[in-house]
C-alpha positions as YAML, in Angstrom:
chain: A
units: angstrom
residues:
- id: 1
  name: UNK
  ca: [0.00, 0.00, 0.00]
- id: 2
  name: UNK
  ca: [1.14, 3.40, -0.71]
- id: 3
  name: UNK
  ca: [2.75, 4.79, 2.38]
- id: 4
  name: UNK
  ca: [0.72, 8.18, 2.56]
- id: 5
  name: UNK
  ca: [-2.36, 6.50, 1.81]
- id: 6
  name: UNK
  ca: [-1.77, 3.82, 4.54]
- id: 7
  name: UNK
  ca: [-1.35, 6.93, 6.78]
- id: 8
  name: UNK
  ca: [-4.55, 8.04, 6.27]
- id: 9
  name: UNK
  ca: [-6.19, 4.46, 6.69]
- id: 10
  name: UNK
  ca: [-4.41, 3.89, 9.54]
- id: 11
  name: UNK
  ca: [-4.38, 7.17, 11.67]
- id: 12
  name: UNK
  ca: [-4.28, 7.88, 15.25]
- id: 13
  name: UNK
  ca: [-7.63, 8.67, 16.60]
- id: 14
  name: UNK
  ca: [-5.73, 12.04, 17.64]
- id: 15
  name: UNK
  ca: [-4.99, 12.75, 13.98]
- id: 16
  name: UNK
  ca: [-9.02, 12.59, 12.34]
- id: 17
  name: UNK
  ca: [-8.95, 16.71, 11.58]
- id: 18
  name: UNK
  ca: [-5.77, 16.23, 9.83]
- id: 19
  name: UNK
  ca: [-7.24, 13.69, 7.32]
- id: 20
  name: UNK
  ca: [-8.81, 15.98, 4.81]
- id: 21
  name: UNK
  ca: [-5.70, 17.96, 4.31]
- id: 22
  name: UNK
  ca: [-3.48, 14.79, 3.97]
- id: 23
  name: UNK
  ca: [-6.24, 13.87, 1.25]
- id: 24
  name: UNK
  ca: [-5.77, 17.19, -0.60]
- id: 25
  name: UNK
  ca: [-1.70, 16.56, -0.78]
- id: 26
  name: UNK
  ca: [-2.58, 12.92, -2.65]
- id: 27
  name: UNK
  ca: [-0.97, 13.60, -5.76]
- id: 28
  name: UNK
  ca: [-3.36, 11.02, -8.16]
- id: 29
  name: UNK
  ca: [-6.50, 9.34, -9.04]
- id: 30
  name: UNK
  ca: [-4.72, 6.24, -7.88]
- id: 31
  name: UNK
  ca: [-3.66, 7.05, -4.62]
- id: 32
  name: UNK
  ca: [-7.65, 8.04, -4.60]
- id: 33
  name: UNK
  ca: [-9.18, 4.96, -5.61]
- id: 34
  name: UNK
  ca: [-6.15, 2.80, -3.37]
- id: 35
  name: UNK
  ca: [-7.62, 5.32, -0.16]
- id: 36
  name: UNK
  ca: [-11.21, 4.55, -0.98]
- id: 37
  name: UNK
  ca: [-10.91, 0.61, -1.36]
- id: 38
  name: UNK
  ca: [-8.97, 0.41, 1.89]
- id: 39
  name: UNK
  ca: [-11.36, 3.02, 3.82]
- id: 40
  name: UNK
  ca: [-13.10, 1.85, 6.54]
- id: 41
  name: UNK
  ca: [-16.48, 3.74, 6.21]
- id: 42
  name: UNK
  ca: [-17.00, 3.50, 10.19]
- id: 43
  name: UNK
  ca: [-14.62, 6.45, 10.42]
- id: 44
  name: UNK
  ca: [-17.30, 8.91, 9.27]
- id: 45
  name: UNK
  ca: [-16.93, 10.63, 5.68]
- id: 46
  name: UNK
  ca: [-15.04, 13.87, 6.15]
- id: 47
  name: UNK
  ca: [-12.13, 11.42, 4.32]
- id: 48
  name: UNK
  ca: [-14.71, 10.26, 1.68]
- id: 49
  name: UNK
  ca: [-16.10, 14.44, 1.34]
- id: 50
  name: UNK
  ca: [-12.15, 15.50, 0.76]
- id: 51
  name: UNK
  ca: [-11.44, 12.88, -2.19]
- id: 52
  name: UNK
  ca: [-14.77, 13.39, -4.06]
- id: 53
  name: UNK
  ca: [-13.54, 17.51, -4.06]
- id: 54
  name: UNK
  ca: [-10.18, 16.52, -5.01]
- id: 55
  name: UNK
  ca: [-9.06, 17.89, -7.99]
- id: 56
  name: UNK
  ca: [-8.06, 14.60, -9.54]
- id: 57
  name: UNK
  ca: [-11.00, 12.26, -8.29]
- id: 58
  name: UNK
  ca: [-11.84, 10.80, -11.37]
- id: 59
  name: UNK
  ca: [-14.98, 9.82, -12.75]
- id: 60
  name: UNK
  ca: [-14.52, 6.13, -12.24]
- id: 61
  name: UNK
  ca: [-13.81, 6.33, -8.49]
- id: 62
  name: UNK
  ca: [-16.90, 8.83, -8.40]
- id: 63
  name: UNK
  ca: [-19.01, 5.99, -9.77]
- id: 64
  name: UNK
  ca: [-17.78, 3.64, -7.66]
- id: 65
  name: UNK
  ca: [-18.07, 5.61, -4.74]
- id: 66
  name: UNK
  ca: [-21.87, 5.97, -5.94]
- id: 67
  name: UNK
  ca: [-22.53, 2.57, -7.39]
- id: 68
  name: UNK
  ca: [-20.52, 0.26, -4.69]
- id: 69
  name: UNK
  ca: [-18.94, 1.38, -1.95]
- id: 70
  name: UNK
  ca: [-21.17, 2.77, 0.24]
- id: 71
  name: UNK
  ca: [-25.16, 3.39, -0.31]
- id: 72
  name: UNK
  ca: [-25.49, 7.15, 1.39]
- id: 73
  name: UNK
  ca: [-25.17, 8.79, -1.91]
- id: 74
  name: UNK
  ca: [-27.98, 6.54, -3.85]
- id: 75
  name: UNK
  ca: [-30.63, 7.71, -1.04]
- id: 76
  name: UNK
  ca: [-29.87, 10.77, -1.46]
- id: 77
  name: UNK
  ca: [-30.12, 10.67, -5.41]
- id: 78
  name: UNK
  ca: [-33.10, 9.27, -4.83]
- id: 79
  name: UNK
  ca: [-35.12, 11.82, -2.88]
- id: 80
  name: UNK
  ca: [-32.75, 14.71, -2.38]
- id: 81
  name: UNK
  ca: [-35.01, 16.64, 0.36]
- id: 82
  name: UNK
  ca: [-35.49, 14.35, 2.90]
- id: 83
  name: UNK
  ca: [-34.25, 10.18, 2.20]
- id: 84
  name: UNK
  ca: [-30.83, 11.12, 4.31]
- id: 85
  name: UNK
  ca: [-32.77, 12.45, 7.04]
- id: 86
  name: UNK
  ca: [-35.33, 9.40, 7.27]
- id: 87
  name: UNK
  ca: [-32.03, 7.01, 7.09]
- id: 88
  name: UNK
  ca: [-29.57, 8.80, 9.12]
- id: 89
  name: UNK
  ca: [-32.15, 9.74, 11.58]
- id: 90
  name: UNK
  ca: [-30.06, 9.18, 15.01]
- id: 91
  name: UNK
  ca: [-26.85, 11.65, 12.92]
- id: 92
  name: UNK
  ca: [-29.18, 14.49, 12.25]
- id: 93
  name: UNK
  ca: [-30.21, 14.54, 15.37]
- id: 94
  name: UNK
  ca: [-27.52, 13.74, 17.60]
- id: 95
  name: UNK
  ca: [-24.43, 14.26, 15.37]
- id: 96
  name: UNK
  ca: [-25.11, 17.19, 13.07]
- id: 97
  name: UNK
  ca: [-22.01, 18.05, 12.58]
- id: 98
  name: UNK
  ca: [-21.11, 14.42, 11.40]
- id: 99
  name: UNK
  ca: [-24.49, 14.46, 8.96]
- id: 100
  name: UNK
  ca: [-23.50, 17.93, 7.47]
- id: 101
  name: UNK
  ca: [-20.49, 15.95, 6.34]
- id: 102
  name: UNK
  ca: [-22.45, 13.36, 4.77]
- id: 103
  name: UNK
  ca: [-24.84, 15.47, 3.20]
- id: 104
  name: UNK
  ca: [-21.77, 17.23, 1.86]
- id: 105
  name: UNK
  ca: [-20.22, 14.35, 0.36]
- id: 106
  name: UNK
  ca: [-23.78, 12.89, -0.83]
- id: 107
  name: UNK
  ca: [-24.89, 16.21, -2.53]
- id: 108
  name: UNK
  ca: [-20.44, 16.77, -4.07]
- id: 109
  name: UNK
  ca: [-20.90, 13.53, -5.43]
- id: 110
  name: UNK
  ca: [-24.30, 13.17, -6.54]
- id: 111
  name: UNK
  ca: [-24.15, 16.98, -8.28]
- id: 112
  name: UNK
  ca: [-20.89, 16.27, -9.19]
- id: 113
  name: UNK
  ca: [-21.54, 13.08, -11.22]
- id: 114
  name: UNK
  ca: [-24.94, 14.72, -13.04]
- id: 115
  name: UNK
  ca: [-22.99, 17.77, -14.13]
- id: 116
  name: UNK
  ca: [-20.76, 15.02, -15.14]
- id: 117
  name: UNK
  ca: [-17.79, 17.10, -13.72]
- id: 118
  name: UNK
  ca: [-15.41, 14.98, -12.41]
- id: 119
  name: UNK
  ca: [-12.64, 14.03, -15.05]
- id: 120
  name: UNK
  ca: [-11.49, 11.11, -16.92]
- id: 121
  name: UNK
  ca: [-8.43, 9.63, -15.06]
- id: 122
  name: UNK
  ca: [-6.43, 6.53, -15.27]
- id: 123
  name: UNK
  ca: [-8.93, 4.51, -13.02]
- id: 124
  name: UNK
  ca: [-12.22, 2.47, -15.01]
- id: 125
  name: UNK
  ca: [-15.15, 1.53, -13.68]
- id: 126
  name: UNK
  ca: [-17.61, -0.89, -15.49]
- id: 127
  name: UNK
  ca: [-21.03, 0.40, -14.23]
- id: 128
  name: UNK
  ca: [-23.23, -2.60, -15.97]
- id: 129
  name: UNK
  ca: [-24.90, -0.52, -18.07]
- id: 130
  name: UNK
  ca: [-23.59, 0.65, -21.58]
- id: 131
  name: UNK
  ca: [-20.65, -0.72, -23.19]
- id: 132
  name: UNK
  ca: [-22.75, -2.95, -25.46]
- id: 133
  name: UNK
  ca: [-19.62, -3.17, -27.76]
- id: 134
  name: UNK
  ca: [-17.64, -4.67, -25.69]
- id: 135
  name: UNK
  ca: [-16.33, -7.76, -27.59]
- id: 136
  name: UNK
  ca: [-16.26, -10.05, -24.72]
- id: 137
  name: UNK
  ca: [-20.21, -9.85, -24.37]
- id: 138
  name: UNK
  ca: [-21.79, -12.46, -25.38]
- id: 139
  name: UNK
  ca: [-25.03, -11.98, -27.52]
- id: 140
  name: UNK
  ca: [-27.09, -12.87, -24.04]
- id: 141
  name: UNK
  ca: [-24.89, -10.59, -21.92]
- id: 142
  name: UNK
  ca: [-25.68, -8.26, -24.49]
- id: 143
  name: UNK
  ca: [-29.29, -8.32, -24.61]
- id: 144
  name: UNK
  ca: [-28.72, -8.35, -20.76]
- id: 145
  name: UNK
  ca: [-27.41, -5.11, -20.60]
- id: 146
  name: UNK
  ca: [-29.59, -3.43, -23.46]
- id: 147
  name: UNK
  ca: [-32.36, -3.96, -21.01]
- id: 148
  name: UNK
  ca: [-30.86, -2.94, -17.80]
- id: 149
  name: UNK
  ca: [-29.12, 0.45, -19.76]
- id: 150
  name: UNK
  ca: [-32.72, 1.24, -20.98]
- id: 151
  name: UNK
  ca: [-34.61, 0.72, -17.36]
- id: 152
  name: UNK
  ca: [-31.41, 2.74, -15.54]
- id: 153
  name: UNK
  ca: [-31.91, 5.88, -18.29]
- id: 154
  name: UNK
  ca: [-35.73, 5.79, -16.88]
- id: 155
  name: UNK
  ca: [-34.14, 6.87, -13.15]
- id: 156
  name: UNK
  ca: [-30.55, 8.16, -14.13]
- id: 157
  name: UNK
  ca: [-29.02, 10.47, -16.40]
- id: 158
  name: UNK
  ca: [-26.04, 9.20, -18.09]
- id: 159
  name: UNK
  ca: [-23.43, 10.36, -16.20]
- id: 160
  name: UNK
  ca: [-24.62, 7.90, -13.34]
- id: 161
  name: UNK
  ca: [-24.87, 4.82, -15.62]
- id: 162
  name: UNK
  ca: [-21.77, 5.10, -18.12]
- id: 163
  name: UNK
  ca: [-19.01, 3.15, -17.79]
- id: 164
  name: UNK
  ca: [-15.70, 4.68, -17.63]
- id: 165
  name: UNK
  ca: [-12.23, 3.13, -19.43]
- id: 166
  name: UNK
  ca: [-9.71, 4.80, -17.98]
- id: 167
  name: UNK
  ca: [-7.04, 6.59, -19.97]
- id: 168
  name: UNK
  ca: [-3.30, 4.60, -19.54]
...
């Protein structure tokens, strides 16, 4: 593991207000995605709010963030006004600093991913949807995914549902 990514995984307790700013000094969309897949979500998401704003958070870690690693930022894409407040009920009330952060992170990620503003990087992310061209579908897989792509475009736009092949 990168060593300034395993610092941030494996901080002191003492250290938690440092994390976002030893997020910012990540240099890549790799360090990113290696920080995200080793992040233990229990630790709250000022960590997860910092690398969504990060300059080179890439659009396959955003939809990975969104699509599989944690399921805060699908409620909220899914009713915007209040869905975080009816899940994260016991935050709002007794945490609020803790659910501003979330809310953050849900609404940077969630905007961020519509406007379809977070740049293509070296990471790829195969969302399920799309990529009918892909050679290594078979005609089945393919019909497959024709069907899922067109019941996803009924709820999402685009940028939620496109796969991403990152550049090398």
């Amino acid at each position: 593991m990168d060593p300034v990514v395993e610092r941030i995984v494996h901080h002191e307790s003492d250290e938690h207000d440092e994390l976002p700013e030893r997020v910012a000094a990540l240099v890549d969309e790799t360090q990113l995605w290696e920080l995200m897949s080793a992040y233990s979500w229990d630790d709250g998401f000022d960590v997860p709010l910092a690398v969504v704003r990060h300059p080179r958070c890439d659009r396959a870690l955003a939809l990975r963030l969104y699509w599989e690693l944690d399921d805060a930022a699908q409620i909220h894409h899914s009713d915007e006004d209040h869905a975080l407040c009816e899940n994260y009920t016991v935050e709002a009330t007794y945490q609020p600093r803790q659910f501003e952060t979330l809310v953050a992170y849900c609404t940077a990620l969630v905007d961020g991913l519509r406007a379809e503003a977070f740049p293509i990087g070296r990471n790829s992310y195969d969302t399920g949807f799309f990529g009918l061209d892909d050679p290594a579908l078979t005609d089945r897989q393919r019909t497959l995914r024709t069907a899922r792509t067109k019941r996803a475009q009924a709820e999402y736009e685009d940028g939620f549902i496109r796969p991403v092949t990152g550049a090398s």
